[in-house]
Amino acid sequence: GAGVSQSPSNKVTEKGKDVELRCDPISGHTALYWYRQRLGQGLEFLIYFQGNSAPDKSGLPSDRFSAERTGESVSTLTIQRTQQEDSAVYLCASSLMGTGTNYEQYFGPGTRLTVT
Amino acid sequence: KQEVTQIPAALSVPEGENLVLNCSFTDSAIYNLQWFRQDPGKGLTSLLLIQSSQREQTSGRLNASLDKSSGRSTLYIAASQPGDSATYLCAVKGSGGSNYKLTFGKGTLLTVNP
């Protein structure tokens, strides 16, 4: 079946511009996660959705970052007024359920964001 | 705060060799531990998931062990092949209030030479 998909696969933007990154999770997965992978760093947790609610936004690095999820499906991560330090690969994952379960997280291919 | 460390950062071996990748974590209160593979420009592929009550999991030529009390896991790859070349990531899922997110190590870059 279809896995997690993300778009665009690559995005180059000028400093100060806003960008939107999209994630389509596996159908029926109630939990959705965003992670960031900067060069030479491990993956960092950004935000977790259970259904359309985000009980944990603690990983969002600043108020320029926001995310939403609709229809318990598609999620959009928005970065306003992009800075060069935002350059990274943004990975989305989904799982059947989230909290307190052993369900695996399935990852998408990521969006590589480059801020010039 | 949970911290995950992977050693070595990079490893190069000849084809056919057996090898071990190491992962350590600072907080033993985990729900599970996963090993992932990441190929350049690709997302993560889950290889093995070990629940906190388990000691090991096996899939084909891969065997992962977990010693929760000492905060360690190993991934054993038997009879390595050039197609095994990738970055291997270890991630733990906490059992406390954040029992949904994964904390990752920085990975081990494996190169298997033909």
PDB file of N, CA and C in Angstrom, chain B residues 8-90:
ATOM      1  N   PRO B   8      30.457   3.140  16.323  1.00  0.00           N
ATOM      2  CA  PRO B   8      31.218   4.306  15.886  1.00  0.00           C
ATOM      3  C   PRO B   8      30.375   5.237  15.015  1.00  0.00           C
ATOM      4  N   ALA B   9      30.899   6.411  14.716  1.00  0.00           N
ATOM      5  CA  ALA B   9      30.195   7.336  13.831  1.00  0.00           C
ATOM      6  C   ALA B   9      30.251   6.854  12.392  1.00  0.00           C
ATOM      7  N   ALA B  10      31.349   6.148  12.047  1.00  0.00           N
ATOM      8  CA  ALA B  10      31.508   5.611  10.704  1.00  0.00           C
ATOM      9  C   ALA B  10      32.274   4.302  10.784  1.00  0.00           C
ATOM     10  N   LEU B  11      31.966   3.407   9.853  1.00  0.00           N
ATOM     11  CA  LEU B  11      32.578   2.086   9.847  1.00  0.00           C
ATOM     12  C   LEU B  11      32.692   1.613   8.408  1.00  0.00           C
ATOM     13  N   SER B  12      33.885   1.121   8.049  1.00  0.00           N
ATOM     14  CA  SER B  12      34.106   0.594   6.707  1.00  0.00           C
ATOM     15  C   SER B  12      34.629  -0.826   6.837  1.00  0.00           C
ATOM     16  N   VAL B  13      33.956  -1.778   6.182  1.00  0.00           N
ATOM     17  CA  VAL B  13      34.327  -3.187   6.310  1.00  0.00           C
ATOM     18  C   VAL B  13      34.325  -3.850   4.938  1.00  0.00           C
ATOM     19  N   PRO B  14      35.083  -4.928   4.777  1.00  0.00           N
ATOM     20  CA  PRO B  14      35.015  -5.692   3.523  1.00  0.00           C
ATOM     21  C   PRO B  14      33.770  -6.566   3.510  1.00  0.00           C
ATOM     22  N   GLU B  15      33.279  -6.832   2.334  1.00  0.00           N
ATOM     23  CA  GLU B  15      32.109  -7.683   2.164  1.00  0.00           C
ATOM     24  C   GLU B  15      32.307  -9.030   2.864  1.00  0.00           C
ATOM     25  N   GLY B  16      31.231  -9.515   3.484  1.00  0.00           N
ATOM     26  CA  GLY B  16      31.273 -10.819   4.126  1.00  0.00           C
ATOM     27  C   GLY B  16      31.547 -10.782   5.618  1.00  0.00           C
ATOM     28  N   GLU B  17      32.021  -9.620   6.086  1.00  0.00           N
ATOM     29  CA  GLU B  17      32.362  -9.529   7.503  1.00  0.00           C
ATOM     30  C   GLU B  17      31.101  -9.390   8.360  1.00  0.00           C
ATOM     31  N   ASN B  18      31.153  -9.935   9.574  1.00  0.00           N
ATOM     32  CA  ASN B  18      30.111  -9.701  10.570  1.00  0.00           C
ATOM     33  C   ASN B  18      30.475  -8.428  11.320  1.00  0.00           C
ATOM     34  N   LEU B  19      29.477  -7.631  11.703  1.00  0.00           N
ATOM     35  CA  LEU B  19      29.792  -6.376  12.383  1.00  0.00           C
ATOM     36  C   LEU B  19      28.732  -6.042  13.428  1.00  0.00           C
ATOM     37  N   VAL B  20      29.135  -5.164  14.345  1.00  0.00           N
ATOM     38  CA  VAL B  20      28.267  -4.741  15.446  1.00  0.00           C
ATOM     39  C   VAL B  20      28.236  -3.222  15.511  1.00  0.00           C
ATOM     40  N   LEU B  21      27.033  -2.685  15.572  1.00  0.00           N
ATOM     41  CA  LEU B  21      26.836  -1.252  15.783  1.00  0.00           C
ATOM     42  C   LEU B  21      26.292  -1.061  17.201  1.00  0.00           C
ATOM     43  N   ASN B  22      26.759  -0.015  17.855  1.00  0.00           N
ATOM     44  CA  ASN B  22      26.408   0.211  19.250  1.00  0.00           C
ATOM     45  C   ASN B  22      25.544   1.440  19.454  1.00  0.00           C
ATOM     46  N   CYS B  23      24.644   1.343  20.413  1.00  0.00           N
ATOM     47  CA  CYS B  23      23.756   2.447  20.763  1.00  0.00           C
ATOM     48  C   CYS B  23      23.637   2.478  22.282  1.00  0.00           C
ATOM     49  N   SER B  24      23.767   3.667  22.869  1.00  0.00           N
ATOM     50  CA  SER B  24      23.557   3.790  24.307  1.00  0.00           C
ATOM     51  C   SER B  24      22.609   4.951  24.573  1.00  0.00           C
ATOM     52  N   PHE B  25      21.848   4.841  25.661  1.00  0.00           N
ATOM     53  CA  PHE B  25      20.879   5.873  26.012  1.00  0.00           C
ATOM     54  C   PHE B  25      20.963   6.148  27.509  1.00  0.00           C
ATOM     55  N   THR B  26      20.672   7.378  27.907  1.00  0.00           N
ATOM     56  CA  THR B  26      20.935   7.796  29.283  1.00  0.00           C
ATOM     57  C   THR B  26      19.790   7.492  30.246  1.00  0.00           C
ATOM     58  N   ASP B  27      18.559   7.435  29.767  1.00  0.00           N
ATOM     59  CA  ASP B  27      17.400   7.199  30.622  1.00  0.00           C
ATOM     60  C   ASP B  27      16.829   5.824  30.300  1.00  0.00           C
ATOM     61  N   SER B  28      16.887   4.913  31.254  1.00  0.00           N
ATOM     62  CA  SER B  28      16.467   3.533  30.991  1.00  0.00           C
ATOM     63  C   SER B  28      14.944   3.366  30.983  1.00  0.00           C
ATOM     64  N   ALA B  29      14.219   4.426  31.303  1.00  0.00           N
ATOM     65  CA  ALA B  29      12.749   4.350  31.283  1.00  0.00           C
ATOM     66  C   ALA B  29      12.250   4.518  29.852  1.00  0.00           C
ATOM     67  N   ILE B  30      12.380   3.447  29.073  1.00  0.00           N
ATOM     68  CA  ILE B  30      11.971   3.512  27.674  1.00  0.00           C
ATOM     69  C   ILE B  30      10.813   2.571  27.419  1.00  0.00           C
ATOM     70  N   TYR B  31      10.046   2.892  26.378  1.00  0.00           N
ATOM     71  CA  TYR B  31       8.930   2.037  25.959  1.00  0.00           C
ATOM     72  C   TYR B  31       9.420   0.996  24.968  1.00  0.00           C
ATOM     73  N   ASN B  32      10.236   1.472  24.014  1.00  0.00           N
ATOM     74  CA  ASN B  32      10.850   0.559  23.052  1.00  0.00           C
ATOM     75  C   ASN B  32      12.050   1.225  22.416  1.00  0.00           C
ATOM     76  N   LEU B  33      12.765   0.455  21.622  1.00  0.00           N
ATOM     77  CA  LEU B  33      13.929   0.946  20.895  1.00  0.00           C
ATOM     78  C   LEU B  33      13.819   0.455  19.461  1.00  0.00           C
ATOM     79  N   GLN B  34      14.074   1.346  18.521  1.00  0.00           N
ATOM     80  CA  GLN B  34      14.016   0.976  17.108  1.00  0.00           C
ATOM     81  C   GLN B  34      15.353   1.219  16.449  1.00  0.00           C
ATOM     82  N   TRP B  35      15.686   0.348  15.517  1.00  0.00           N
ATOM     83  CA  TRP B  35      16.811   0.558  14.616  1.00  0.00           C
ATOM     84  C   TRP B  35      16.247   0.864  13.223  1.00  0.00           C
ATOM     85  N   PHE B  36      16.801   1.924  12.617  1.00  0.00           N
ATOM     86  CA  PHE B  36      16.376   2.351  11.287  1.00  0.00           C
ATOM     87  C   PHE B  36      17.583   2.340  10.363  1.00  0.00           C
ATOM     88  N   ARG B  37      17.268   2.285   9.088  1.00  0.00           N
ATOM     89  CA  ARG B  37      18.269   2.460   8.042  1.00  0.00           C
ATOM     90  C   ARG B  37      17.879   3.684   7.230  1.00  0.00           C
ATOM     91  N   GLN B  38      18.879   4.519   6.889  1.00  0.00           N
ATOM     92  CA  GLN B  38      18.622   5.691   6.052  1.00  0.00           C
ATOM     93  C   GLN B  38      19.585   5.675   4.881  1.00  0.00           C
ATOM     94  N   ASP B  39      19.035   5.666   3.674  1.00  0.00           N
ATOM     95  CA  ASP B  39      19.832   5.754   2.464  1.00  0.00           C
ATOM     96  C   ASP B  39      19.865   7.202   1.998  1.00  0.00           C
ATOM     97  N   PRO B  40      20.940   7.626   1.332  1.00  0.00           N
ATOM     98  CA  PRO B  40      21.065   9.031   0.915  1.00  0.00           C
ATOM     99  C   PRO B  40      19.837   9.516   0.164  1.00  0.00           C
ATOM    100  N   GLY B  41      19.284  10.639   0.589  1.00  0.00           N
ATOM    101  CA  GLY B  41      18.141  11.228  -0.087  1.00  0.00           C
ATOM    102  C   GLY B  41      16.833  10.500   0.143  1.00  0.00           C
ATOM    103  N   LYS B  42      16.850   9.536   1.017  1.00  0.00           N
ATOM    104  CA  LYS B  42      15.635   8.755   1.273  1.00  0.00           C
ATOM    105  C   LYS B  42      15.195   8.949   2.719  1.00  0.00           C
ATOM    106  N   GLY B  43      13.999   8.494   2.998  1.00  0.00           N
ATOM    107  CA  GLY B  43      13.501   8.535   4.369  1.00  0.00           C
ATOM    108  C   GLY B  43      14.088   7.397   5.175  1.00  0.00           C
ATOM    109  N   LEU B  44      13.501   7.145   6.319  1.00  0.00           N
ATOM    110  CA  LEU B  44      13.980   6.092   7.208  1.00  0.00           C
ATOM    111  C   LEU B  44      13.177   4.819   6.987  1.00  0.00           C
ATOM    112  N   THR B  45      13.885   3.706   7.003  1.00  0.00           N
ATOM    113  CA  THR B  45      13.246   2.396   6.934  1.00  0.00           C
ATOM    114  C   THR B  45      13.441   1.702   8.256  1.00  0.00           C
ATOM    115  N   SER B  46      12.354   1.296   8.895  1.00  0.00           N
ATOM    116  CA  SER B  46      12.462   0.598  10.168  1.00  0.00           C
ATOM    117  C   SER B  46      12.991  -0.815   9.951  1.00  0.00           C
ATOM    118  N   LEU B  47      14.001  -1.176  10.719  1.00  0.00           N
ATOM    119  CA  LEU B  47      14.598  -2.507  10.610  1.00  0.00           C
ATOM    120  C   LEU B  47      14.084  -3.449  11.695  1.00  0.00           C
ATOM    121  N   LEU B  48      14.162  -2.989  12.934  1.00  0.00           N
ATOM    122  CA  LEU B  48      13.760  -3.818  14.063  1.00  0.00           C
ATOM    123  C   LEU B  48      13.229  -2.929  15.167  1.00  0.00           C
ATOM    124  N   LEU B  49      12.210  -3.397  15.871  1.00  0.00           N
ATOM    125  CA  LEU B  49      11.674  -2.720  17.050  1.00  0.00           C
ATOM    126  C   LEU B  49      11.735  -3.698  18.207  1.00  0.00           C
ATOM    127  N   ILE B  50      12.370  -3.286  19.302  1.00  0.00           N
ATOM    128  CA  ILE B  50      12.464  -4.130  20.501  1.00  0.00           C
ATOM    129  C   ILE B  50      11.649  -3.468  21.601  1.00  0.00           C
ATOM    130  N   GLN B  51      10.663  -4.168  22.106  1.00  0.00           N
ATOM    131  CA  GLN B  51       9.885  -3.644  23.224  1.00  0.00           C
ATOM    132  C   GLN B  51      10.736  -3.706  24.500  1.00  0.00           C
ATOM    133  N   SER B  52      10.384  -2.887  25.474  1.00  0.00           N
ATOM    134  CA  SER B  52      11.203  -2.781  26.683  1.00  0.00           C
ATOM    135  C   SER B  52      11.292  -4.106  27.441  1.00  0.00           C
ATOM    136  N   SER B  53      10.291  -4.966  27.262  1.00  0.00           N
ATOM    137  CA  SER B  53      10.281  -6.250  27.967  1.00  0.00           C
ATOM    138  C   SER B  53      11.066  -7.336  27.225  1.00  0.00           C
ATOM    139  N   GLN B  54      11.522  -7.009  26.022  1.00  0.00           N
ATOM    140  CA  GLN B  54      12.236  -7.984  25.211  1.00  0.00           C
ATOM    141  C   GLN B  54      13.747  -7.798  25.328  1.00  0.00           C
ATOM    142  N   ARG B  55      14.477  -8.866  25.000  1.00  0.00           N
ATOM    143  CA  ARG B  55      15.940  -8.804  25.041  1.00  0.00           C
ATOM    144  C   ARG B  55      16.544  -8.714  23.648  1.00  0.00           C
ATOM    145  N   GLU B  56      15.850  -9.269  22.653  1.00  0.00           N
ATOM    146  CA  GLU B  56      16.394  -9.204  21.302  1.00  0.00           C
ATOM    147  C   GLU B  56      15.292  -9.435  20.275  1.00  0.00           C
ATOM    148  N   GLN B  57      15.622  -9.025  19.048  1.00  0.00           N
ATOM    149  CA  GLN B  57      14.760  -9.260  17.905  1.00  0.00           C
ATOM    150  C   GLN B  57      15.658  -9.627  16.727  1.00  0.00           C
ATOM    151  N   THR B  58      15.142 -10.479  15.860  1.00  0.00           N
ATOM    152  CA  THR B  58      15.915 -10.938  14.709  1.00  0.00           C
ATOM    153  C   THR B  58      15.090 -10.785  13.447  1.00  0.00           C
ATOM    154  N   SER B  59      15.776 -10.364  12.370  1.00  0.00           N
ATOM    155  CA  SER B  59      15.148 -10.317  11.064  1.00  0.00           C
ATOM    156  C   SER B  59      16.223 -10.629  10.032  1.00  0.00           C
ATOM    157  N   GLY B  60      16.145 -11.811   9.457  1.00  0.00           N
ATOM    158  CA  GLY B  60      17.142 -12.195   8.459  1.00  0.00           C
ATOM    159  C   GLY B  60      18.543 -12.175   9.029  1.00  0.00           C
ATOM    160  N   ARG B  61      19.413 -11.383   8.399  1.00  0.00           N
ATOM    161  CA  ARG B  61      20.813 -11.296   8.848  1.00  0.00           C
ATOM    162  C   ARG B  61      21.013 -10.280   9.980  1.00  0.00           C
ATOM    163  N   LEU B  62      19.944  -9.674  10.442  1.00  0.00           N
ATOM    164  CA  LEU B  62      20.026  -8.650  11.478  1.00  0.00           C
ATOM    165  C   LEU B  62      19.552  -9.208  12.815  1.00  0.00           C
ATOM    166  N   ASN B  63      20.297  -8.850  13.865  1.00  0.00           N
ATOM    167  CA  ASN B  63      19.890  -9.196  15.222  1.00  0.00           C
ATOM    168  C   ASN B  63      20.142  -7.985  16.099  1.00  0.00           C
ATOM    169  N   ALA B  64      19.113  -7.558  16.810  1.00  0.00           N
ATOM    170  CA  ALA B  64      19.261  -6.427  17.720  1.00  0.00           C
ATOM    171  C   ALA B  64      19.025  -6.902  19.142  1.00  0.00           C
ATOM    172  N   SER B  65      19.872  -6.456  20.050  1.00  0.00           N
ATOM    173  CA  SER B  65      19.717  -6.796  21.456  1.00  0.00           C
ATOM    174  C   SER B  65      19.450  -5.539  22.263  1.00  0.00           C
ATOM    175  N   LEU B  66      18.837  -5.716  23.421  1.00  0.00           N
ATOM    176  CA  LEU B  66      18.534  -4.596  24.297  1.00  0.00           C
ATOM    177  C   LEU B  66      18.838  -4.979  25.740  1.00  0.00           C
ATOM    178  N   ASP B  67      19.659  -4.153  26.406  1.00  0.00           N
ATOM    179  CA  ASP B  67      19.893  -4.261  27.838  1.00  0.00           C
ATOM    180  C   ASP B  67      19.419  -2.952  28.443  1.00  0.00           C
ATOM    181  N   LYS B  68      18.155  -2.933  28.837  1.00  0.00           N
ATOM    182  CA  LYS B  68      17.543  -1.692  29.268  1.00  0.00           C
ATOM    183  C   LYS B  68      18.204  -1.134  30.531  1.00  0.00           C
ATOM    184  N   SER B  69      18.553  -1.996  31.449  1.00  0.00           N
ATOM    185  CA  SER B  69      19.094  -1.530  32.729  1.00  0.00           C
ATOM    186  C   SER B  69      20.429  -0.816  32.552  1.00  0.00           C
ATOM    187  N   SER B  70      21.201  -1.261  31.569  1.00  0.00           N
ATOM    188  CA  SER B  70      22.499  -0.616  31.349  1.00  0.00           C
ATOM    189  C   SER B  70      22.420   0.436  30.257  1.00  0.00           C
ATOM    190  N   GLY B  71      21.267   0.595  29.646  1.00  0.00           N
ATOM    191  CA  GLY B  71      21.093   1.617  28.616  1.00  0.00           C
ATOM    192  C   GLY B  71      21.848   1.332  27.346  1.00  0.00           C
ATOM    193  N   ARG B  72      21.821   0.075  26.894  1.00  0.00           N
ATOM    194  CA  ARG B  72      22.595  -0.270  25.698  1.00  0.00           C
ATOM    195  C   ARG B  72      21.792  -1.148  24.758  1.00  0.00           C
ATOM    196  N   SER B  73      22.092  -0.967  23.457  1.00  0.00           N
ATOM    197  CA  SER B  73      21.568  -1.844  22.425  1.00  0.00           C
ATOM    198  C   SER B  73      22.656  -2.061  21.392  1.00  0.00           C
ATOM    199  N   THR B  74      22.644  -3.228  20.777  1.00  0.00           N
ATOM    200  CA  THR B  74      23.570  -3.500  19.685  1.00  0.00           C
ATOM    201  C   THR B  74      22.784  -4.014  18.492  1.00  0.00           C
ATOM    202  N   LEU B  75      23.266  -3.668  17.309  1.00  0.00           N
ATOM    203  CA  LEU B  75      22.731  -4.215  16.063  1.00  0.00           C
ATOM    204  C   LEU B  75      23.832  -5.023  15.424  1.00  0.00           C
ATOM    205  N   TYR B  76      23.579  -6.315  15.274  1.00  0.00           N
ATOM    206  CA  TYR B  76      24.539  -7.239  14.686  1.00  0.00           C
ATOM    207  C   TYR B  76      24.107  -7.533  13.256  1.00  0.00           C
ATOM    208  N   ILE B  77      25.035  -7.335  12.324  1.00  0.00           N
ATOM    209  CA  ILE B  77      24.772  -7.627  10.915  1.00  0.00           C
ATOM    210  C   ILE B  77      25.696  -8.755  10.499  1.00  0.00           C
ATOM    211  N   ALA B  78      25.124  -9.863  10.086  1.00  0.00           N
ATOM    212  CA  ALA B  78      25.914 -11.025   9.676  1.00  0.00           C
ATOM    213  C   ALA B  78      26.189 -10.983   8.176  1.00  0.00           C
ATOM    214  N   ALA B  79      27.366 -11.458   7.812  1.00  0.00           N
ATOM    215  CA  ALA B  79      27.730 -11.622   6.405  1.00  0.00           C
ATOM    216  C   ALA B  79      27.382 -10.381   5.592  1.00  0.00           C
ATOM    217  N   SER B  80      27.994  -9.263   5.944  1.00  0.00           N
ATOM    218  CA  SER B  80      27.629  -7.974   5.344  1.00  0.00           C
ATOM    219  C   SER B  80      27.790  -7.988   3.820  1.00  0.00           C
ATOM    220  N   GLN B  81      26.941  -7.179   3.151  1.00  0.00           N
ATOM    221  CA  GLN B  81      26.915  -7.065   1.694  1.00  0.00           C
ATOM    222  C   GLN B  81      27.017  -5.591   1.309  1.00  0.00           C
ATOM    223  N   PRO B  82      27.505  -5.292   0.114  1.00  0.00           N
ATOM    224  CA  PRO B  82      27.572  -3.883  -0.310  1.00  0.00           C
ATOM    225  C   PRO B  82      26.232  -3.168  -0.220  1.00  0.00           C
ATOM    226  N   GLY B  83      25.140  -3.896  -0.422  1.00  0.00           N
ATOM    227  CA  GLY B  83      23.810  -3.300  -0.317  1.00  0.00           C
ATOM    228  C   GLY B  83      23.432  -2.891   1.098  1.00  0.00           C
ATOM    229  N   ASP B  84      24.220  -3.309   2.082  1.00  0.00           N
ATOM    230  CA  ASP B  84      23.978  -2.894   3.471  1.00  0.00           C
ATOM    231  C   ASP B  84      24.525  -1.504   3.736  1.00  0.00           C
ATOM    232  N   SER B  85      25.268  -0.944   2.804  1.00  0.00           N
ATOM    233  CA  SER B  85      25.860   0.387   2.991  1.00  0.00           C
ATOM    234  C   SER B  85      24.757   1.427   3.145  1.00  0.00           C
ATOM    235  N   ALA B  86      24.777   2.128   4.256  1.00  0.00           N
ATOM    236  CA  ALA B  86      23.739   3.111   4.598  1.00  0.00           C
ATOM    237  C   ALA B  86      24.098   3.708   5.950  1.00  0.00           C
ATOM    238  N   THR B  87      23.285   4.656   6.405  1.00  0.00           N
ATOM    239  CA  THR B  87      23.403   5.157   7.773  1.00  0.00           C
ATOM    240  C   THR B  87      22.389   4.434   8.643  1.00  0.00           C
ATOM    241  N   TYR B  88      22.842   3.917   9.772  1.00  0.00           N
ATOM    242  CA  TYR B  88      21.978   3.183  10.693  1.00  0.00           C
ATOM    243  C   TYR B  88      21.703   4.055  11.909  1.00  0.00           C
ATOM    244  N   LEU B  89      20.431   4.238  12.210  1.00  0.00           N
ATOM    245  CA  LEU B  89      19.997   5.104  13.293  1.00  0.00           C
ATOM    246  C   LEU B  89      19.315   4.292  14.386  1.00  0.00           C
ATOM    247  N   CYS B  90      19.608   4.658  15.608  1.00  0.00           N
ATOM    248  CA  CYS B  90      18.982   4.061  16.781  1.00  0.00           C
ATOM    249  C   CYS B  90      18.059   5.106  17.385  1.00  0.00           C
TER     250      CYS B  90
END
